[in-house]
Coordinates of N, CA and C in Angstrom, one line a residue:
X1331 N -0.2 24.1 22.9 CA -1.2 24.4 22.0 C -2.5 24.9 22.7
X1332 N -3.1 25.9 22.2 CA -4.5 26.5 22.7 C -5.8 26.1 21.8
X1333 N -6.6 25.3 22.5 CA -7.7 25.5 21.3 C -8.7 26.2 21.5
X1334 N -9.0 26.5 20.1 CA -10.1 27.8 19.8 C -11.1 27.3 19.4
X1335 N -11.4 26.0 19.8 CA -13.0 25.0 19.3 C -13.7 25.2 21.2
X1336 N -14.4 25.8 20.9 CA -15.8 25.7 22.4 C -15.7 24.2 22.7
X1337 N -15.8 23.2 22.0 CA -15.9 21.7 22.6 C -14.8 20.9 23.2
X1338 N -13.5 21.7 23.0 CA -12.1 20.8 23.2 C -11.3 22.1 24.3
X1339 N -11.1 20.8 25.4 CA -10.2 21.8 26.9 C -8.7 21.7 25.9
X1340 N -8.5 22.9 27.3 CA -7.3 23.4 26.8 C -5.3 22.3 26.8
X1341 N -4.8 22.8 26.2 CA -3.9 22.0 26.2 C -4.4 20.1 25.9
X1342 N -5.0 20.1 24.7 CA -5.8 18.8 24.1 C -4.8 17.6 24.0
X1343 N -4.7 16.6 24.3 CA -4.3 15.1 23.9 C -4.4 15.2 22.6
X1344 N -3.1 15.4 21.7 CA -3.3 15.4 19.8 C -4.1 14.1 19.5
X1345 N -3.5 12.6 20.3 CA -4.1 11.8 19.9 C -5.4 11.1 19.8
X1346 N -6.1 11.8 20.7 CA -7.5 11.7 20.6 C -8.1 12.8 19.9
X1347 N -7.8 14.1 19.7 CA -8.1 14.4 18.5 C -8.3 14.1 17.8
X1348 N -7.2 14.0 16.8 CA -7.1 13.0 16.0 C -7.2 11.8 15.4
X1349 N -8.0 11.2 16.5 CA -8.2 9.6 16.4 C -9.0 9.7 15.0
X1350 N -8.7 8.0 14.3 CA -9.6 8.4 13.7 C -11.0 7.6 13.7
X1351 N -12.3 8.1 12.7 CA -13.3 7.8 13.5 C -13.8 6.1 13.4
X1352 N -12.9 5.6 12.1 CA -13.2 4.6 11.5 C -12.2 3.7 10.9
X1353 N -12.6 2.4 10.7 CA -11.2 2.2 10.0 C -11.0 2.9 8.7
X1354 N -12.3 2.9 7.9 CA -11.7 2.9 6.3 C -12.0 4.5 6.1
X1355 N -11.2 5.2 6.1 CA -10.8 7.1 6.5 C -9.4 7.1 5.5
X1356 N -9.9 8.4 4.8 CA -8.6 8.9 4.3 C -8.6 10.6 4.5
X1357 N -7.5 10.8 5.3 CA -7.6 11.7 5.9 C -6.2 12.8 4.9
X1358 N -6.6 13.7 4.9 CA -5.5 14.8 4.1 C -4.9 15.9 4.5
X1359 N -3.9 15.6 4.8 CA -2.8 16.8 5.7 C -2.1 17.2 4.9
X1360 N -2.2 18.7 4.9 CA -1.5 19.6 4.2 C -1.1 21.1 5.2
X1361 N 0.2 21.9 5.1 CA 0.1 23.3 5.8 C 0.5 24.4 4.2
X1362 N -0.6 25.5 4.5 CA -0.2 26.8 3.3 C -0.3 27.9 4.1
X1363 N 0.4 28.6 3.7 CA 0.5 30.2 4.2 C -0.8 30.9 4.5
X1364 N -0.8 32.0 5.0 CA -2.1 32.6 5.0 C -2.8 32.8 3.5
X1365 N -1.9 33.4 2.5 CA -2.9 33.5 1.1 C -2.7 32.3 0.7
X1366 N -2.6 31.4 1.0 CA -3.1 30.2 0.6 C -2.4 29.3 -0.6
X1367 N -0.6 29.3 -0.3 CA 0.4 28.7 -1.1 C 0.6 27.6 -0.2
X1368 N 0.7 26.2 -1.1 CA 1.1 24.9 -0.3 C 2.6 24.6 -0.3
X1369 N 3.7 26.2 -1.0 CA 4.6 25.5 -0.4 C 5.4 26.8 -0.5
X1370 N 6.9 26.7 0.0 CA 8.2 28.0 -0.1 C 9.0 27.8 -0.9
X1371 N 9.2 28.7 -1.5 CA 10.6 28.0 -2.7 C 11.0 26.4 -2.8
X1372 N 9.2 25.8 -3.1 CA 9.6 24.6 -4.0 C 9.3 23.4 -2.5
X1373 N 9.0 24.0 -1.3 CA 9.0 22.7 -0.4 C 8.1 23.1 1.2
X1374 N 7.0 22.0 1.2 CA 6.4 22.5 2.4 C 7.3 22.7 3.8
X1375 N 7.8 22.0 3.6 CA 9.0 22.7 5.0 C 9.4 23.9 5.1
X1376 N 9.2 24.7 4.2 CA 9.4 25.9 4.6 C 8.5 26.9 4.8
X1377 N 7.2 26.5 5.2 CA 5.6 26.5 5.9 C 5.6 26.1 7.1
X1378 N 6.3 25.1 7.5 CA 6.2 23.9 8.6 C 6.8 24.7 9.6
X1379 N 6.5 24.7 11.1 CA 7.5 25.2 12.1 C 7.5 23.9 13.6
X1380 N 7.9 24.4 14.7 CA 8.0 23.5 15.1 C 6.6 22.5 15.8
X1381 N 5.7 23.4 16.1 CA 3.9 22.6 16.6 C 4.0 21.8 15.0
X1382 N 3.8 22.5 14.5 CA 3.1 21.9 12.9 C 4.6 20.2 12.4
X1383 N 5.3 20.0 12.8 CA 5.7 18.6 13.2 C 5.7 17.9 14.2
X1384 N 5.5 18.6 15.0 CA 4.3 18.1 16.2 C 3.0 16.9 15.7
X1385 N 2.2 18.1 15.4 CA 0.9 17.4 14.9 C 1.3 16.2 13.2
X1386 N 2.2 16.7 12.8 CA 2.3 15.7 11.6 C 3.0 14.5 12.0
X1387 N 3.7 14.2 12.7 CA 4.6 13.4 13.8 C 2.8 11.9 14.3
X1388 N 2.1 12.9 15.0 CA 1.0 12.4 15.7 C -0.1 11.5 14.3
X1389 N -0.1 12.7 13.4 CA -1.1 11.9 12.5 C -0.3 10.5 12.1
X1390 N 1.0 10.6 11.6 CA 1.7 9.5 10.9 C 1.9 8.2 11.6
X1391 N 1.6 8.9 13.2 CA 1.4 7.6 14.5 C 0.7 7.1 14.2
X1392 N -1.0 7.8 13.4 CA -1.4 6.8 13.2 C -2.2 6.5 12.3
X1393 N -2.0 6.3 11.5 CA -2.4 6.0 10.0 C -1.6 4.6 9.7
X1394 N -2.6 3.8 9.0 CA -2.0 2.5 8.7 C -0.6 2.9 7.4
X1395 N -1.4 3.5 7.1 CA -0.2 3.9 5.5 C -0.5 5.6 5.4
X1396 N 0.8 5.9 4.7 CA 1.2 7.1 4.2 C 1.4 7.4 2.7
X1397 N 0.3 8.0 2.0 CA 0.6 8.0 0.5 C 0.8 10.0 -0.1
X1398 N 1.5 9.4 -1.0 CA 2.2 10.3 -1.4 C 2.5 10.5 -3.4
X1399 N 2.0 11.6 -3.9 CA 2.7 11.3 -4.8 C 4.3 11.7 -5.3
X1400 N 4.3 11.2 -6.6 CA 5.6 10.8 -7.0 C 6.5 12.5 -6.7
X1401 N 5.6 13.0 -7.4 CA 5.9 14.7 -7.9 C 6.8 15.2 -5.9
X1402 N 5.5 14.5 -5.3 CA 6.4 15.0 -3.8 C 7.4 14.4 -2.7
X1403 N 7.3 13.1 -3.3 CA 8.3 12.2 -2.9 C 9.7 12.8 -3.3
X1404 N 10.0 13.2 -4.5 CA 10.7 13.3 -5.2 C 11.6 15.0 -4.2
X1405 N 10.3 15.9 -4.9 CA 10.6 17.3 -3.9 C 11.4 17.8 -2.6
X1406 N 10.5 16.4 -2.1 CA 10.7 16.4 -0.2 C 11.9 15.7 -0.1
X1407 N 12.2 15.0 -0.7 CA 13.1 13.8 -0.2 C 12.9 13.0 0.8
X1408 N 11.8 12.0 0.2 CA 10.8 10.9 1.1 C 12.0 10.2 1.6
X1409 N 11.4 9.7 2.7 CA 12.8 8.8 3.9 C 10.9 7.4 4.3
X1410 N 12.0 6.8 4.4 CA 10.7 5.9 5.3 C 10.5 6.3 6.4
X1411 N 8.9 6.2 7.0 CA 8.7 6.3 8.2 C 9.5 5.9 9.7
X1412 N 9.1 6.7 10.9 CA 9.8 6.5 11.5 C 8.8 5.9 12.7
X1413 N 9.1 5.0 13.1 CA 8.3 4.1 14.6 C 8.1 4.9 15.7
X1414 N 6.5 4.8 15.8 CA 6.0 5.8 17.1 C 6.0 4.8 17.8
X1415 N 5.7 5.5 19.1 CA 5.9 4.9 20.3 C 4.0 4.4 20.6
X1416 N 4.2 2.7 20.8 CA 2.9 2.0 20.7 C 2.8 1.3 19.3
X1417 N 3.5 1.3 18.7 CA 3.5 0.8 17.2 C 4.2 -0.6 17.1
X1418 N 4.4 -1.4 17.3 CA 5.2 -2.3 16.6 C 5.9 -2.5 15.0
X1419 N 5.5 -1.5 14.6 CA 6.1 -1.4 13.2 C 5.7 0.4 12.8
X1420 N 6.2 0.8 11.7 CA 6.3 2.4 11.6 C 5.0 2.0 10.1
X1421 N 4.0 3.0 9.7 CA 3.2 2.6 8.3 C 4.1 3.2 7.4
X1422 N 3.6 2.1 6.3 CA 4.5 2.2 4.8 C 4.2 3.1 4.4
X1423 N 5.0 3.6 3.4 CA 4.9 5.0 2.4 C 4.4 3.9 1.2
X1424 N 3.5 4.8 0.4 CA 2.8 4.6 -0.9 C 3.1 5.8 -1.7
X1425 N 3.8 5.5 -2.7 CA 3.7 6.1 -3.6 C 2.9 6.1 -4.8
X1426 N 2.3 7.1 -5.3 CA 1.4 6.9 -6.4 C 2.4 7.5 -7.6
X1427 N 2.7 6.8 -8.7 CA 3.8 7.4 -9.6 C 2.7 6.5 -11.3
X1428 N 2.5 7.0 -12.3 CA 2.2 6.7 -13.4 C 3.3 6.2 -14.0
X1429 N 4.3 6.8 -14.1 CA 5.8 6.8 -15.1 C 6.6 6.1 -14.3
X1430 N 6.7 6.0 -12.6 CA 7.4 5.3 -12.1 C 8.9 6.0 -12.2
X1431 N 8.9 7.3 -12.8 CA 10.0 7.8 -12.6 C 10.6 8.2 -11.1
X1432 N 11.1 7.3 -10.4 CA 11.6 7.1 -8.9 C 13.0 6.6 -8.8
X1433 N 13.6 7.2 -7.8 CA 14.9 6.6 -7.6 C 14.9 4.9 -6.7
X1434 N 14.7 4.2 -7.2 CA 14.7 3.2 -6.2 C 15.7 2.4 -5.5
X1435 N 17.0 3.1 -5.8 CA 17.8 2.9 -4.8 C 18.1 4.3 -3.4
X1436 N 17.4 4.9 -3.5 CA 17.3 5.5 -1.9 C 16.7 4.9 -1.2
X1437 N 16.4 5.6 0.3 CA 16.3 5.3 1.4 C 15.0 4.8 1.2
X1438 N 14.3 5.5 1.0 CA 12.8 5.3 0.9 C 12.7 3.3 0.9
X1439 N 13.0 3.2 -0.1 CA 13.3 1.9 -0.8 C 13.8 1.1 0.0
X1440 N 14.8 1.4 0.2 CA 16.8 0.3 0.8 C 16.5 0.2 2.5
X1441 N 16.1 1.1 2.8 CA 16.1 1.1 4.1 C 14.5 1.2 4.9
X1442 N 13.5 0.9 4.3 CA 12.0 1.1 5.0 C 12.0 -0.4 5.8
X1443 N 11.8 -0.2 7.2 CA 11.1 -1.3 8.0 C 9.8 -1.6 7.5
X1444 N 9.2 -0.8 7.3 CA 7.7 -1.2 6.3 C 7.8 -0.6 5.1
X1445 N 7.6 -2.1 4.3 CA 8.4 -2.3 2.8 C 7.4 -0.8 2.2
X1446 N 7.7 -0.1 1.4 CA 7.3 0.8 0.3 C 6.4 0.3 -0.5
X1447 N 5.1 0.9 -0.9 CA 4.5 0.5 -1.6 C 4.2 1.2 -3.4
X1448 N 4.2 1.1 -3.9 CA 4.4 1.6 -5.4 C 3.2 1.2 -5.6
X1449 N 2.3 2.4 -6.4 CA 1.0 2.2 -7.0 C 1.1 2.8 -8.1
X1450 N 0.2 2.3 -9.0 CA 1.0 2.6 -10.9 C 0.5 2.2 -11.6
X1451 N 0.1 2.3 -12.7 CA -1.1 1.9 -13.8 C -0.6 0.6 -14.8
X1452 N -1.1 0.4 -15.5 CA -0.8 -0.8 -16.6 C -0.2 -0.5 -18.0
X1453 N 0.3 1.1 -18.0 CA 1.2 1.6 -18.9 C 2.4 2.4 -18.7
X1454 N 2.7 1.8 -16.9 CA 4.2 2.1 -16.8 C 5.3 1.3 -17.7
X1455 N 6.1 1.8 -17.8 CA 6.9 1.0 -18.9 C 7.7 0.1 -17.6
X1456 N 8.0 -1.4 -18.5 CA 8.0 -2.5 -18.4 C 9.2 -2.7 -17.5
X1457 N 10.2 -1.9 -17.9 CA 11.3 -2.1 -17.1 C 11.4 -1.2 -16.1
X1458 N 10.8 -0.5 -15.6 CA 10.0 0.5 -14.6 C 9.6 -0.1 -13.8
X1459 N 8.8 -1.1 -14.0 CA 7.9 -1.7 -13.2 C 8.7 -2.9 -12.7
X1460 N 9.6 -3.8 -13.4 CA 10.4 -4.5 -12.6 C 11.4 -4.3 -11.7
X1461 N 11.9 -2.9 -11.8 CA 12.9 -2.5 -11.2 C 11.8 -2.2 -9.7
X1462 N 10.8 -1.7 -9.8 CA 10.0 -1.1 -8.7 C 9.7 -2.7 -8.2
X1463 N 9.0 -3.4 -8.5 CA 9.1 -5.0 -7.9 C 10.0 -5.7 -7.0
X1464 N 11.1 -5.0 -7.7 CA 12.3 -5.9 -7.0 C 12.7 -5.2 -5.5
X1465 N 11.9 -4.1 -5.1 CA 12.1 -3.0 -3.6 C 11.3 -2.9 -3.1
X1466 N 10.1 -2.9 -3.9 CA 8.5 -2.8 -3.2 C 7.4 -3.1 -3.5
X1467 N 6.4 -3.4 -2.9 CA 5.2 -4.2 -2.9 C 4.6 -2.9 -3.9
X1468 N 3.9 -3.7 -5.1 CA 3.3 -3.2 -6.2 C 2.1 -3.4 -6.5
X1469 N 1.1 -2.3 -6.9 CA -0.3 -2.1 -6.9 C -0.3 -1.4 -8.2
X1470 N -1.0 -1.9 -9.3 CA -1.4 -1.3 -10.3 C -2.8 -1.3 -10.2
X1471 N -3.2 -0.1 -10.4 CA -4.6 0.5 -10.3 C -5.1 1.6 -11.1
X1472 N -5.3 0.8 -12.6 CA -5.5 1.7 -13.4 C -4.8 1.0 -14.9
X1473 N -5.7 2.1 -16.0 CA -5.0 1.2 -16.9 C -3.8 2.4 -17.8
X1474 N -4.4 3.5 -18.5 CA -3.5 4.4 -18.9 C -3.0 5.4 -17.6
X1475 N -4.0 5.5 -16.3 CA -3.2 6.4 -15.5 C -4.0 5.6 -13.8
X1476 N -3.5 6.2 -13.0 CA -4.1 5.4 -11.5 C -5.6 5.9 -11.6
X1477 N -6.4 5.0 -11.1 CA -7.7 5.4 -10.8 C -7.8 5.3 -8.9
X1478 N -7.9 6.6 -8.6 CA -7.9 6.8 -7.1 C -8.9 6.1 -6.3
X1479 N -10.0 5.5 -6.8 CA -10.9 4.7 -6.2 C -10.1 2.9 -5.9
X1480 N -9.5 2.8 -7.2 CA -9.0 1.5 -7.5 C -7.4 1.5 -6.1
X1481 N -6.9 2.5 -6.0 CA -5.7 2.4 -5.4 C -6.2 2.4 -4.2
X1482 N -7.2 3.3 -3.4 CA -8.2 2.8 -2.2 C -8.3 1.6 -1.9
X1483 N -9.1 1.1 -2.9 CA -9.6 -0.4 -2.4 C -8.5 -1.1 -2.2
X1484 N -7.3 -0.9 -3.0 CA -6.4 -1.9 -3.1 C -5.8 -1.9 -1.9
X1485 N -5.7 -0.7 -1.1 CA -4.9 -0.9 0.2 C -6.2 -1.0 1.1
X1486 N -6.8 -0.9 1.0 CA -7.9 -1.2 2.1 C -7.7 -3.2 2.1
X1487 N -7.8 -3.5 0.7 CA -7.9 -4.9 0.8 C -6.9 -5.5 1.4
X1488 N -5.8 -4.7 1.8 CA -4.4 -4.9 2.6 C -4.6 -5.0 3.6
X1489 N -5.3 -4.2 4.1 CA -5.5 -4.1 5.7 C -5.3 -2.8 5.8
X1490 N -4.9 -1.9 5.5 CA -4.3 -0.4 5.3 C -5.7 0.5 5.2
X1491 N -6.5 0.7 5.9 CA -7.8 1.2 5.7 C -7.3 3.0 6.3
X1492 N -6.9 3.1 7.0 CA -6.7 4.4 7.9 C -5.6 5.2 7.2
X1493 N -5.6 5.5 6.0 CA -5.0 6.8 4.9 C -5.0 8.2 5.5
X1494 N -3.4 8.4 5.6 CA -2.8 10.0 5.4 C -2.3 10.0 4.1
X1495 N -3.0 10.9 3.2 CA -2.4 11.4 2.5 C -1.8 12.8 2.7
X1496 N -0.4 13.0 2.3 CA 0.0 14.2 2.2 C 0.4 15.2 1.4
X1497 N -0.4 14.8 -0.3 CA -0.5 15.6 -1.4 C 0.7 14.7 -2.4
X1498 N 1.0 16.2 -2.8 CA 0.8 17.2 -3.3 C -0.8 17.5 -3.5
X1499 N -0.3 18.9 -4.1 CA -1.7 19.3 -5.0 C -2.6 18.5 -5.8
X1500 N -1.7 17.8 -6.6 CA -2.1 17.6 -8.0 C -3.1 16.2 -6.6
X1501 N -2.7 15.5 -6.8 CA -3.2 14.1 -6.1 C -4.1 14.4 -5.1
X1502 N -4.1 15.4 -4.1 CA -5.0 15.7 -3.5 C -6.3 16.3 -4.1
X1503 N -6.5 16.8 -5.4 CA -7.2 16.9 -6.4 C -7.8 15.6 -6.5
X1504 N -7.1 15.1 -7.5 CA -7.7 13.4 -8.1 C -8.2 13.0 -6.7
X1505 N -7.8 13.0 -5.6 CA -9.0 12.1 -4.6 C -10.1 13.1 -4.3
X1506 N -10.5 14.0 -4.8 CA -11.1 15.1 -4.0 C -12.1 15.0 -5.4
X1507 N -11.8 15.2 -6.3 CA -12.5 14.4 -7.5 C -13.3 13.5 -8.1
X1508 N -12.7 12.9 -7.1 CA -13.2 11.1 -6.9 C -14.2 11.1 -5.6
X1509 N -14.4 12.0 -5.0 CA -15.3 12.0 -3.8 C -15.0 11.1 -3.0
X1510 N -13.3 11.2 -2.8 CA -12.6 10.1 -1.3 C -12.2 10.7 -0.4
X1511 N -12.0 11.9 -0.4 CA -11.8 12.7 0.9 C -12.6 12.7 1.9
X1512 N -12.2 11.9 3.0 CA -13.1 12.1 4.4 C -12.8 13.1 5.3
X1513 N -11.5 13.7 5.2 CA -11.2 14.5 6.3 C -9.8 15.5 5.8
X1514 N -9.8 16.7 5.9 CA -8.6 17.7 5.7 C -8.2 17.9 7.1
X1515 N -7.0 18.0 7.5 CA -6.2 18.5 8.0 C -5.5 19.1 7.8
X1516 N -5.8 21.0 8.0 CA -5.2 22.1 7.6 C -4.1 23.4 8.5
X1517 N -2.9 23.1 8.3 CA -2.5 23.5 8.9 C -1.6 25.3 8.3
X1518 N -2.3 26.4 8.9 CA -2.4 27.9 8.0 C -1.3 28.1 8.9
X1519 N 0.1 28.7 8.3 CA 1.3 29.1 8.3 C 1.4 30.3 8.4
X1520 N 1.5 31.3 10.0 CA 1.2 33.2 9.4 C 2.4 33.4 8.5
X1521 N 1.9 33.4 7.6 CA 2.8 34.2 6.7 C 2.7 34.7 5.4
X1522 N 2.6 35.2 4.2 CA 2.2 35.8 3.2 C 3.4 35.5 2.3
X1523 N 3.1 34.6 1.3 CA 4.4 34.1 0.4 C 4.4 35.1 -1.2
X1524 N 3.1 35.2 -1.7 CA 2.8 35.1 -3.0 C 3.4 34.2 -4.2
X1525 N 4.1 34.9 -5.4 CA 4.5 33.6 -6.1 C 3.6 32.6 -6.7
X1526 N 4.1 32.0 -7.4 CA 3.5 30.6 -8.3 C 2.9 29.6 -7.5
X1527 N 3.0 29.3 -6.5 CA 3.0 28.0 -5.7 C 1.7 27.8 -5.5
X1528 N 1.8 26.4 -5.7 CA 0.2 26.2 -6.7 C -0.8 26.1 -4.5
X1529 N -2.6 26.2 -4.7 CA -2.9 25.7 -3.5 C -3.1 24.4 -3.0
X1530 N -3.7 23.9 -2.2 CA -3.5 22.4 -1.7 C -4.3 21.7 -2.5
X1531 N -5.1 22.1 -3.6 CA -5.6 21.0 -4.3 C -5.4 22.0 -5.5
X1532 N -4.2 21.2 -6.8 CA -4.1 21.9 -8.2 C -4.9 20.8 -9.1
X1533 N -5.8 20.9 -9.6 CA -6.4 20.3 -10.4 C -7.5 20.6 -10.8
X1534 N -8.8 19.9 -11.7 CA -9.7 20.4 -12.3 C -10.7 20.9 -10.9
X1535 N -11.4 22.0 -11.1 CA -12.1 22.2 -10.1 C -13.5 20.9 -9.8
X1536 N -13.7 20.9 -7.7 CA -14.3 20.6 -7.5 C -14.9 21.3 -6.1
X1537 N -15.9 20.3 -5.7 CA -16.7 21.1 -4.6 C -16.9 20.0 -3.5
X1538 N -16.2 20.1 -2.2 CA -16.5 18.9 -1.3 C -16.5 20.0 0.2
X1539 N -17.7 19.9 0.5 CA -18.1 20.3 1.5 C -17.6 20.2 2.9
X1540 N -17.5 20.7 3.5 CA -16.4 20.4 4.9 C -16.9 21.4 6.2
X1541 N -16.7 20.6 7.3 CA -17.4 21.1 9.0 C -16.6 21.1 9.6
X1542 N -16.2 22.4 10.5 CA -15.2 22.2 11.2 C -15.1 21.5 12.4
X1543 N -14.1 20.4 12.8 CA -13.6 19.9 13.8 C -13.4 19.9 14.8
X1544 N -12.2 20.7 14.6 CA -11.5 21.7 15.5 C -10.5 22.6 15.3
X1545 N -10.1 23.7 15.7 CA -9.0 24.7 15.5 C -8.3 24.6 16.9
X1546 N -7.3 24.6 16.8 CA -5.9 24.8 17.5 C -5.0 25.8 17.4
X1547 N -4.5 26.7 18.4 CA -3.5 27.8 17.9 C -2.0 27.7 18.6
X1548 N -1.0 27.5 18.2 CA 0.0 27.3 18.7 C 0.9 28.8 18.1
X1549 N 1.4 29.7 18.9 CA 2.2 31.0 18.1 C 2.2 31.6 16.5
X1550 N 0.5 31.6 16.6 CA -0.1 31.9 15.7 C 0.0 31.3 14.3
X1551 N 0.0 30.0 14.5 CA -0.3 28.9 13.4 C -1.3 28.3 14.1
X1552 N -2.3 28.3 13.1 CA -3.5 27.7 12.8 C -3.9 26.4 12.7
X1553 N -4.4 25.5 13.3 CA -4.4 23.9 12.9 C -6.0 23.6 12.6
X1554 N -6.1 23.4 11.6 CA -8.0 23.2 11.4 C -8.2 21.7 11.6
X1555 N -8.9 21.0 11.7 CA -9.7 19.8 11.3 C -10.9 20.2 10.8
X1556 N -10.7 19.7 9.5 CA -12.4 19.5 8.8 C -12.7 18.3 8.7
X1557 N -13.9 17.7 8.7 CA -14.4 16.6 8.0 C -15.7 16.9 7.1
X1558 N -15.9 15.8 6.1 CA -16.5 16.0 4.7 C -17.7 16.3 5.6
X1559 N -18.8 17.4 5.1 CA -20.5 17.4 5.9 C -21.2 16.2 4.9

C-alpha cells in the first residue's frame, strides 16, 4: 500500500493507523464504487478486492464489537468473528434487528466464541425475542423501533466502547442522524457499477462534517480515513 497523505511514510503499519483515538469511538467502514454504489449485485464483496480485506481484517482486530444490521447480516451471510493475532478472544457481532427476523440457528449464533449480541426494541414479537435469548446476549433499546443512542450506551455500558460499524445503508444513516458517527472509513472501489444500489448512507438526509485522515492507494483502490471535524 502507498500512501497519498504528506504526514504518513510509505508502506504504513495499518495498525497504528488505525488505532483508535479513544475508547468510546464508533468508527464506520464501508467500500463503494467510484459513482458511489455500496454494493454489486446485492453484496459488498463484490466491491471488496484483495488490500480492501486487508484493511477490514485490521479494523475488526480491533474494535471491541462489530455491529451490523439485520438487512446485512442476512445479505452477507454473517459468520462470527474470527481471532486476531494479540487478542485473546475475537469481538462479538451485534446485530441491530427490530423484527428479529434472523436465523438463529446459523453460525453466527451456534458457533460464535464471542457470544452474539442481538439489539431490538420492546415491540419485537414475543416469541422472537425468546428464541433470540436463548443464543444471544440481548439489548433492547428502544420502544417501537431501536434508538441508536440507547444501543451506544448499552454496549458502552459493556465494556464494548471501540464500535465498527459496517452498515448497511439504512443503519449507517440512523447513526449519522443521531450525530454518533466519529469516524468513516471509506474504502472507493475503481470501478463504475450504476444500477439501483443504494449509497453508504440510505436514509433521511443529513449533514456530518468530516477531515481527512488519511488516503492510501493500493492498485488503484482508494482507502480514506475521515474523522467527524
Amino acid at each position: 500500500m502507498r500512501s497519498l497523505y504528506p504526514d504518513v511514510r510509505e508502506d504504513p503499519p495499518l495498525e497504528e493507523l488505525y488505532a483508535y483515538p479513544r475508547d468510546a469511538w464508533l468508527r464506520v467502514n464501508m467500500v463503494a464504487s467510484v459513482d458511489g454504489a455500496a454494493w454489486l449485485d446485492g453484496l459488498s464483496g463484490g466491491l471488496s478486492g484483495k488490500a480492501d480485506r486487508r484493511v477490514f481484517g485490521v479494523l475488526r482486530g480491533l474494535a471491541d464489537v462489530i455491529v451490523a444490521g439485520a438487512a446485512t447480516v442476512r445479505a452477507e451471510g454473517y459468520r462470527p468473528a474470527r481471532r486476531r493475532p494479540g487478542r485473546d478472544a475475537p469481538p462479538p457481532i451485534a446485530v441491530v434487528s427490530a423484527g428479529l427476523d434472523l436465523d438463529f440457528g446459523a453460525p453466527l449464533f451456534t458457533e460464535a466464541e464471542s457470544r452474539t449480541i442481538v439489539i431490538t426494541c420492546e415491540s419485537a414479537p414475543a416469541d422472537r425475542l425468546a428464541s433470540a435469548a436463548g443464543c444471544a446476549e440481548v439489548i433492547v433499546a428502544g420502544g417501537d423501533r431501536v434508538v441508536p443512542a440507547r444501543a451506544l450506551a448499552a454496549l458502552r455500558e459493556r465494556g464494548l466502547g471501540r464500535v465498527l460499524c459496517e452498515g448497511g445503508p439504512r443503519l449507517n444513516a440512523q447513526f449519522a442522524a443521531a450525530g454518533l458517527i466519529d469516524e468513516l472509513c471509506l474504502t472507493v472501489s475503481p470501478m463504475l457499477v450504476g444500477g439501483p444500489a443504494a449509497r453508504i448512507l440510505d436514509g433521511e438526509g443529513c449533514q456530518v462534517p468530516l477531515t481527512l485522515a488519511h488516503m492510501i492507494e493500493d492498485d488503484g483502490t482508494l482507502f480514506h480515513r475521515y474523522v467527524r471535524t
